[in-house]
Amino acid sequence: MARIFNFQAGPAALPLPVLEKAKEEMTDYAAAGMSIMEMSHRGKTFDAVIKAAEANLRRLLSIPDDYAVLFLQGGASLQFAMVPLNLLGAGKTADYVNTGSWAEKAIKEGKLVGNVNIAWDGKGDKFMKIPAESELRLTPGAAYVHITSNETIGGIQYGAYPKTEAPLAADMSSDILCRPFDVKRFGIIYAGAQKNLGPSGVTLVIIRKDLAERAPEKLSTMLKYKTHIPEPSLYNTPNTWGVYILKLVTEWVDSLGGLDKLRQINEKKAALLYDALDGSPYWKPCARKDSRSIMNVTWRLGSEALEEKFVKEATKAGLDGLKGHRSVGGLRASIYNAVPAEGVQALVQFMKEFERKNG
Ligand SMILES: Cc1ncc(COP(=O)(O)O)c(C=O)c1O
C-alpha cells in the first residue's frame, strides 16, 4: 500500500528510511537473534544504542559536557511537573510565559508546586503571537523562566529566545531538531519524542547538571533528575524501542546534512504553505506573521462546514491529519522534519483545486 502524506501533530510522520531500517532489523538486531525490544537494557548491545543516541544528539546540538542528556518517560506532561518539583525551591518564584495551551498546562503544574509569575499572557489576544523580550515582566532572582518554544496548537514559534538572568526552561516538544540553537542559553530543555525525534513514550531532557542538584531530598526518587544522571537513563527500564528509533532518526538528520540544512529545508516548506495562504483572501491564516511556526501551520476557512469538507476531501486525496486541534478548531498542517517537501507541494496543489471548486 502506498504511504500517504501525514500532517498529524503527533504522533507524527517518521522518516521512511528510519521505518525501513527498523523493519529490516526488527526480528534480528545486530545478529543478536532477537529484536531490540526483547533484550536487556543493561546488555552491551542496547548500551551501544543508547550511547549512540546520546552522542548523536550531543553532536547535532553541540551539547556541552556540563549538561546531561536523559531519555525519560511520562511525556512532556510529566516534565510540566518535574521542572517545578526539581527547580522551584521553597519561597522562590518561577516566571512562565503564557503563549498557548501547552504553556497553560505547564503553568498549572507549576502552581501546584509553588509561586508562579505569569511574565506575559497572550490569552486575551487568542495566543496569536510570541512576545518580544521587552514585553516580559520577569521576577528578579526567579528560579527559572519557562517558555514553550513552539505552540503546537496555535502554530506560533519563537524566532529568537529571550535573554534571561534566571535559567531558561523550555518545552521544545514540537520543534526540537527543526533548526540549530544554542543549548548553553538554557538551563533545561525537554521534548516528548513523538514529533521530530521518534515514537511517543520517550521524553528527551537536556539539563545543566548543577540545576539537577536543586531537587529537594524528599522528592520521590523517580521524579528527581539527579537520579537519572549517574547511569544515564538506566535507573529503571527505559523505553528501549523508543531510544532505538530516536537513534535512527538522529542518524537520518545527519544524513541530510545536519540542523543547518534542516532549517533551510523546513523554512522552504513553511514558506511554500504560507505563501499559498497569503496568496488569496479565501484562506485565513491564524498566527501573526512575525510569530508564525515553521512546524505547525494553522488557518481557517469561511465556515466550519467548509473546513470539515476540506479535511474530508484532503483525507480522500491522501493528505491526512489536517484538522485543527479539538480545542480551537480550524485547520492545521504539521510539517515536521519527516514531512517531505512533496507533501507540502501536494497540499498546496490540493488547496488551489479546493478554492477553484468551492471559492
Ligand atoms: C508543545 C507540547 N508540549 C507538551 C505536549 C504534551 O506532550 P506529551 O503528550 O508527551 O505529554 C505536546 C503534545 O502534543 C506539545 O505539543
Coordinates of C-alpha atoms and ligand atoms in Angstrom, one line a residue:
M1 CA 0.0 0.0 0.0
A2 CA 1.3 3.5 -0.9
R3 CA 2.1 5.8 2.0
I4 CA 0.0 8.9 2.3
F5 CA 1.2 12.4 3.3
N6 CA 0.8 12.6 7.0
F7 CA 0.3 16.1 8.6
Q8 CA -0.7 14.8 12.1
A9 CA 0.5 16.9 15.0
G10 CA 1.9 14.0 17.0
P11 CA 2.4 11.1 17.0
A12 CA 3.6 12.3 13.6
A13 CA 5.3 11.3 10.4
L14 CA 8.6 9.4 10.8
P15 CA 11.3 9.4 8.1
L16 CA 10.7 6.5 5.7
P17 CA 14.3 5.4 5.7
V18 CA 14.0 5.1 9.5
L19 CA 10.9 2.9 9.3
E20 CA 12.6 0.7 6.6
K21 CA 15.7 0.3 8.7
A22 CA 13.6 -0.6 11.7
K23 CA 11.7 -3.1 9.6
E24 CA 14.9 -4.7 8.4
E25 CA 16.3 -5.0 11.9
M26 CA 13.0 -5.9 13.6
T27 CA 13.4 -9.6 14.2
D28 CA 17.2 -9.9 14.5
Y29 CA 19.0 -6.8 15.7
A30 CA 22.8 -6.7 15.2
A31 CA 23.0 -10.5 14.8
A32 CA 21.7 -11.0 18.4
G33 CA 19.0 -13.4 17.2
M34 CA 16.3 -11.2 18.8
S35 CA 14.7 -7.7 18.4
I36 CA 16.0 -4.7 20.2
M37 CA 12.7 -4.8 22.3
E38 CA 13.5 -8.3 23.6
M39 CA 17.0 -7.7 25.0
S40 CA 18.2 -6.4 28.3
H41 CA 18.6 -2.7 28.7
R42 CA 21.8 -3.4 30.6
G43 CA 23.4 -5.6 27.9
K44 CA 26.2 -4.5 25.6
T45 CA 24.0 -4.2 22.5
F46 CA 21.5 -1.8 24.0
D47 CA 24.2 0.1 25.8
A48 CA 25.8 0.8 22.4
V49 CA 22.3 2.1 21.1
I50 CA 21.6 4.4 24.0
K51 CA 25.2 5.8 23.9
A52 CA 24.9 6.4 20.2
A53 CA 21.6 8.1 20.6
E54 CA 23.1 10.4 23.2
A55 CA 26.3 11.0 21.2
N56 CA 24.3 11.9 18.1
L57 CA 22.2 14.4 20.0
R58 CA 25.3 15.9 21.6
R59 CA 26.9 16.3 18.2
L60 CA 23.8 17.7 16.4
L61 CA 23.1 20.2 19.1
S62 CA 26.6 20.8 20.4
I63 CA 25.5 19.9 23.9
P64 CA 28.3 20.8 26.4
D65 CA 29.7 18.2 28.9
D66 CA 28.1 20.0 31.9
Y67 CA 24.7 19.1 30.5
A68 CA 23.1 15.7 31.0
V69 CA 21.1 14.1 28.2
L70 CA 18.3 11.9 29.5
F71 CA 15.7 9.6 27.9
L72 CA 12.8 9.6 30.4
Q73 CA 9.1 8.5 30.2
G74 CA 5.8 10.2 31.1
G75 CA 5.9 12.6 28.2
A76 CA 6.3 16.3 28.2
S77 CA 3.3 16.4 30.5
L78 CA 5.4 14.8 33.3
Q79 CA 8.1 17.4 32.6
F80 CA 5.5 20.1 33.3
A81 CA 5.6 18.7 36.9
M82 CA 9.2 17.6 37.2
V83 CA 10.6 21.1 36.3
P84 CA 9.0 22.8 39.2
L85 CA 9.3 19.8 41.6
N86 CA 13.1 19.9 41.0
L87 CA 13.9 23.5 40.3
L88 CA 11.3 25.7 42.1
G89 CA 12.7 25.8 45.6
A90 CA 10.6 26.9 48.6
G91 CA 10.0 30.6 48.8
K92 CA 11.2 31.1 45.2
T93 CA 9.1 32.3 42.2
A94 CA 9.2 30.8 38.7
D95 CA 8.3 33.0 35.7
Y96 CA 6.2 31.5 32.9
V97 CA 5.4 32.9 29.5
N98 CA 1.8 32.1 28.5
T99 CA 1.8 31.6 24.8
G100 CA -0.9 29.0 24.5
S101 CA -2.5 25.7 25.5
W102 CA 0.8 23.9 26.3
A103 CA 2.2 26.8 28.3
E104 CA -1.0 26.8 30.3
K105 CA -0.6 23.2 31.1
A106 CA 3.0 23.8 32.3
I107 CA 1.7 26.8 34.4
K108 CA -1.0 24.7 36.0
E109 CA 1.7 22.2 37.3
G110 CA 4.0 25.0 38.4
K111 CA 1.2 26.5 40.5
L112 CA 0.7 23.1 42.2
V113 CA 4.3 23.3 43.4
G114 CA 5.0 26.9 44.3
N115 CA 4.9 30.6 43.3
V116 CA 4.3 31.3 39.7
N117 CA 4.5 34.7 38.0
I118 CA 2.9 35.0 34.5
A119 CA 5.6 37.1 32.8
W120 CA 3.4 37.6 29.8
D121 CA -0.1 36.5 28.9
G122 CA -1.2 36.0 25.3
K123 CA -4.7 34.7 26.2
G124 CA -6.5 38.0 25.6
D125 CA -5.0 38.0 22.1
K126 CA -6.1 34.4 21.4
F127 CA -2.5 33.2 21.6
M128 CA -1.6 34.5 18.1
K129 CA 1.8 35.9 18.9
I130 CA 5.1 35.3 20.7
P131 CA 6.0 38.3 22.9
A132 CA 9.1 40.5 22.4
E133 CA 11.7 40.2 25.1
S134 CA 10.9 43.7 26.2
E135 CA 7.3 42.7 27.0
L136 CA 8.2 40.1 29.6
R137 CA 7.8 41.1 33.2
L138 CA 10.4 38.9 34.8
T139 CA 11.0 38.4 38.6
P140 CA 14.4 39.4 39.9
G141 CA 16.0 36.2 41.3
A142 CA 13.4 33.9 39.7
A143 CA 14.1 30.2 40.0
Y144 CA 13.7 29.9 36.2
V145 CA 11.8 31.3 33.2
H146 CA 9.7 28.8 31.4
I147 CA 8.8 29.1 27.7
T148 CA 7.2 26.9 25.1
S149 CA 9.5 27.2 22.0
N150 CA 6.7 26.2 19.6
E151 CA 3.0 26.1 20.4
T152 CA 1.7 23.1 18.5
I153 CA -2.0 24.1 18.7
G154 CA -1.8 27.8 17.9
G155 CA 1.0 27.5 15.4
I156 CA 3.4 30.1 16.9
Q157 CA 7.1 29.8 17.4
Y158 CA 9.9 31.8 18.9
G159 CA 12.3 33.3 16.4
A160 CA 14.9 34.5 18.9
Y161 CA 14.8 33.2 22.5
P162 CA 14.7 35.8 25.3
K163 CA 17.9 36.5 27.2
T164 CA 17.2 35.9 30.9
E165 CA 19.2 36.1 34.1
A166 CA 17.4 33.1 35.5
P167 CA 17.9 29.7 33.8
L168 CA 15.6 29.3 30.8
A169 CA 13.4 26.2 30.8
A170 CA 11.9 25.3 27.5
D171 CA 9.3 22.9 26.3
M172 CA 10.6 22.1 22.8
S173 CA 8.3 19.1 22.2
S174 CA 7.2 20.3 18.8
D175 CA 10.3 22.0 17.3
I176 CA 13.4 20.4 18.7
L177 CA 15.8 19.5 15.8
C178 CA 14.0 21.7 13.3
R179 CA 16.9 24.1 13.3
P180 CA 20.1 24.8 15.3
F181 CA 20.0 26.7 18.6
D182 CA 22.4 27.4 21.4
V183 CA 21.9 24.9 24.2
K184 CA 24.1 27.0 26.5
R185 CA 21.3 29.6 26.7
F186 CA 19.1 27.1 28.6
G187 CA 19.0 25.5 32.0
I188 CA 16.7 22.7 30.9
I189 CA 15.1 21.6 27.7
Y190 CA 12.5 18.9 27.3
A191 CA 10.6 17.3 24.5
G192 CA 8.2 14.5 24.0
A193 CA 9.7 12.5 21.2
Q194 CA 6.6 12.0 19.0
K195 CA 7.1 14.9 16.6
N196 CA 10.7 15.3 15.5
L197 CA 12.5 12.7 17.5
G198 CA 10.8 9.3 17.3
P199 CA 7.8 7.5 18.7
S200 CA 5.8 8.5 21.8
G201 CA 6.8 7.1 25.1
V202 CA 10.3 8.6 25.3
T203 CA 11.0 12.1 26.5
L204 CA 14.2 13.9 25.9
V205 CA 15.6 16.0 28.7
I206 CA 18.7 18.1 28.4
I207 CA 19.6 19.6 31.8
R208 CA 22.5 21.6 33.2
K209 CA 23.9 19.2 35.8
D210 CA 24.2 21.8 38.6
L211 CA 20.5 22.6 38.4
A212 CA 19.6 18.9 39.0
E213 CA 21.2 19.3 42.4
R214 CA 18.5 21.7 43.5
A215 CA 15.9 18.9 43.9
P216 CA 14.5 18.6 47.4
E217 CA 15.7 15.4 49.2
K218 CA 12.1 14.4 50.0
L219 CA 11.2 14.3 46.3
S220 CA 10.4 10.8 45.1
T221 CA 13.4 9.1 43.6
M222 CA 11.9 8.6 40.1
L223 CA 10.9 12.3 39.9
K224 CA 14.4 13.6 40.6
Y225 CA 16.5 14.4 37.6
K226 CA 19.6 13.6 39.6
T227 CA 18.5 10.0 40.0
H228 CA 18.7 9.6 36.2
I229 CA 22.1 11.3 35.6
P230 CA 24.8 8.9 37.0
E231 CA 23.9 5.9 34.9
P232 CA 22.2 8.0 32.2
S233 CA 18.6 7.0 31.9
L234 CA 19.1 3.4 33.2
Y235 CA 17.9 3.8 36.8
N236 CA 14.8 1.9 35.7
T237 CA 14.0 0.2 32.3
P238 CA 13.8 2.9 29.7
N239 CA 11.7 2.8 26.5
T240 CA 14.3 0.7 24.6
W241 CA 12.4 0.7 21.4
G242 CA 11.9 4.5 21.5
V243 CA 15.5 5.2 22.2
Y244 CA 16.5 2.9 19.3
I245 CA 14.2 4.8 16.9
L246 CA 15.5 8.1 18.2
K247 CA 19.0 6.9 17.4
L248 CA 17.9 6.1 13.8
V249 CA 16.2 9.5 13.5
T250 CA 19.3 11.3 14.6
E251 CA 21.3 9.3 12.0
W252 CA 18.8 10.3 9.4
V253 CA 19.2 14.0 10.4
D254 CA 22.9 13.6 10.0
S255 CA 22.5 12.0 6.6
L256 CA 20.5 15.1 5.4
G257 CA 23.4 17.3 6.4
G258 CA 22.6 18.3 10.0
L259 CA 20.5 21.1 11.5
D260 CA 21.6 24.0 9.3
K261 CA 20.4 22.0 6.3
L262 CA 17.2 21.0 8.0
R263 CA 16.5 24.7 8.9
Q264 CA 16.8 25.5 5.2
I265 CA 14.5 22.6 4.2
N266 CA 11.9 23.5 6.9
E267 CA 11.9 27.2 6.1
K268 CA 11.3 26.4 2.4
K269 CA 8.5 24.0 3.2
A270 CA 6.8 26.5 5.5
A271 CA 7.2 29.4 3.1
L272 CA 5.5 27.4 0.3
L273 CA 2.5 26.9 2.5
Y274 CA 2.3 30.4 4.0
D275 CA 2.7 31.9 0.5
A276 CA -0.3 29.9 -0.6
L277 CA -2.3 31.0 2.5
D278 CA -1.3 34.7 1.9
G279 CA -2.0 34.4 -1.8
S280 CA -5.8 34.6 -1.5
P281 CA -8.3 36.0 1.0
Y282 CA -10.1 32.7 0.7
W283 CA -7.6 31.4 3.3
K284 CA -7.3 33.0 6.8
P285 CA -4.0 32.2 8.4
C286 CA -4.2 32.3 12.3
A287 CA -0.8 33.3 13.6
R288 CA 0.6 36.8 13.5
K289 CA 3.2 37.0 10.7
D290 CA 6.2 37.6 12.9
S291 CA 5.3 34.6 15.2
R292 CA 4.5 32.0 12.6
S293 CA 5.7 28.5 13.2
I294 CA 7.6 26.6 10.6
M295 CA 6.4 23.3 12.2
N296 CA 2.6 23.8 12.7
V297 CA 0.7 26.0 10.2
T298 CA -2.8 27.0 11.3
W299 CA -5.6 28.6 9.3
R300 CA -9.3 28.9 8.9
L301 CA -11.8 28.9 6.1
G302 CA -15.0 31.0 5.8
S303 CA -17.2 28.5 7.7
E304 CA -16.8 25.4 9.8
A305 CA -18.8 23.4 7.2
L306 CA -16.2 24.3 4.6
E307 CA -13.4 23.4 7.0
E308 CA -15.0 20.0 7.5
K309 CA -15.3 19.5 3.8
F310 CA -11.7 20.5 3.3
V311 CA -10.5 17.9 5.8
K312 CA -12.7 15.2 4.4
E313 CA -11.6 15.7 0.8
A314 CA -8.0 16.1 1.7
T315 CA -8.0 12.8 3.5
K316 CA -9.5 11.2 0.5
A317 CA -6.7 12.7 -1.6
G318 CA -4.1 11.1 0.6
L319 CA -3.4 14.2 2.8
D320 CA -4.1 13.2 6.3
G321 CA -4.3 14.9 9.7
L322 CA -5.3 18.5 8.6
K323 CA -8.0 19.0 11.2
G324 CA -7.1 21.7 13.8
H325 CA -6.8 20.7 17.5
R326 CA -10.2 20.0 19.0
S327 CA -9.8 22.9 21.4
V328 CA -9.6 25.6 18.7
G329 CA -11.0 24.0 15.5
G330 CA -9.9 25.2 12.1
L331 CA -7.1 23.6 10.0
R332 CA -3.6 22.7 10.8
A333 CA -0.8 21.2 8.8
S334 CA 2.1 19.9 11.0
I335 CA 5.1 19.9 8.7
Y336 CA 7.7 18.3 10.9
N337 CA 11.2 17.3 9.7
A338 CA 9.9 14.0 8.3
V339 CA 7.2 15.5 6.2
P340 CA 8.7 15.7 2.7
A341 CA 8.6 18.9 0.6
E342 CA 6.5 16.8 -1.9
G343 CA 3.8 16.5 0.8
V344 CA 3.6 20.3 1.2
Q345 CA 3.6 20.7 -2.6
A346 CA 0.7 18.2 -2.9
L347 CA -1.2 20.1 -0.1
V348 CA -0.7 23.5 -1.9
Q349 CA -1.9 21.9 -5.1
F350 CA -5.0 20.5 -3.4
M351 CA -5.7 23.9 -1.8
K352 CA -5.7 25.6 -5.2
E353 CA -8.1 23.0 -6.6
F354 CA -10.3 23.3 -3.5
E355 CA -10.5 27.1 -3.8
R356 CA -11.3 26.8 -7.5
K357 CA -14.2 24.4 -6.8
N358 CA -15.6 26.0 -3.6
G359 CA -14.4 29.6 -3.7
Ligands
LIG1 C1 4.4 21.7 22.9 C2 3.9 20.5 23.5 N1 4.1 20.3 24.9 C3 3.7 19.2 25.5 C4 2.9 18.3 24.9 C5 2.5 17.1 25.6 O1 3.3 16.0 25.4 P1 3.0 14.6 25.9 O2 1.8 14.0 25.3 O3 4.3 13.8 25.5 O4 2.9 14.6 27.4 C6 2.7 18.4 23.5 C7 1.9 17.4 22.8 O5 1.5 17.4 21.7 C8 3.1 19.6 22.8 O6 2.9 19.7 21.5

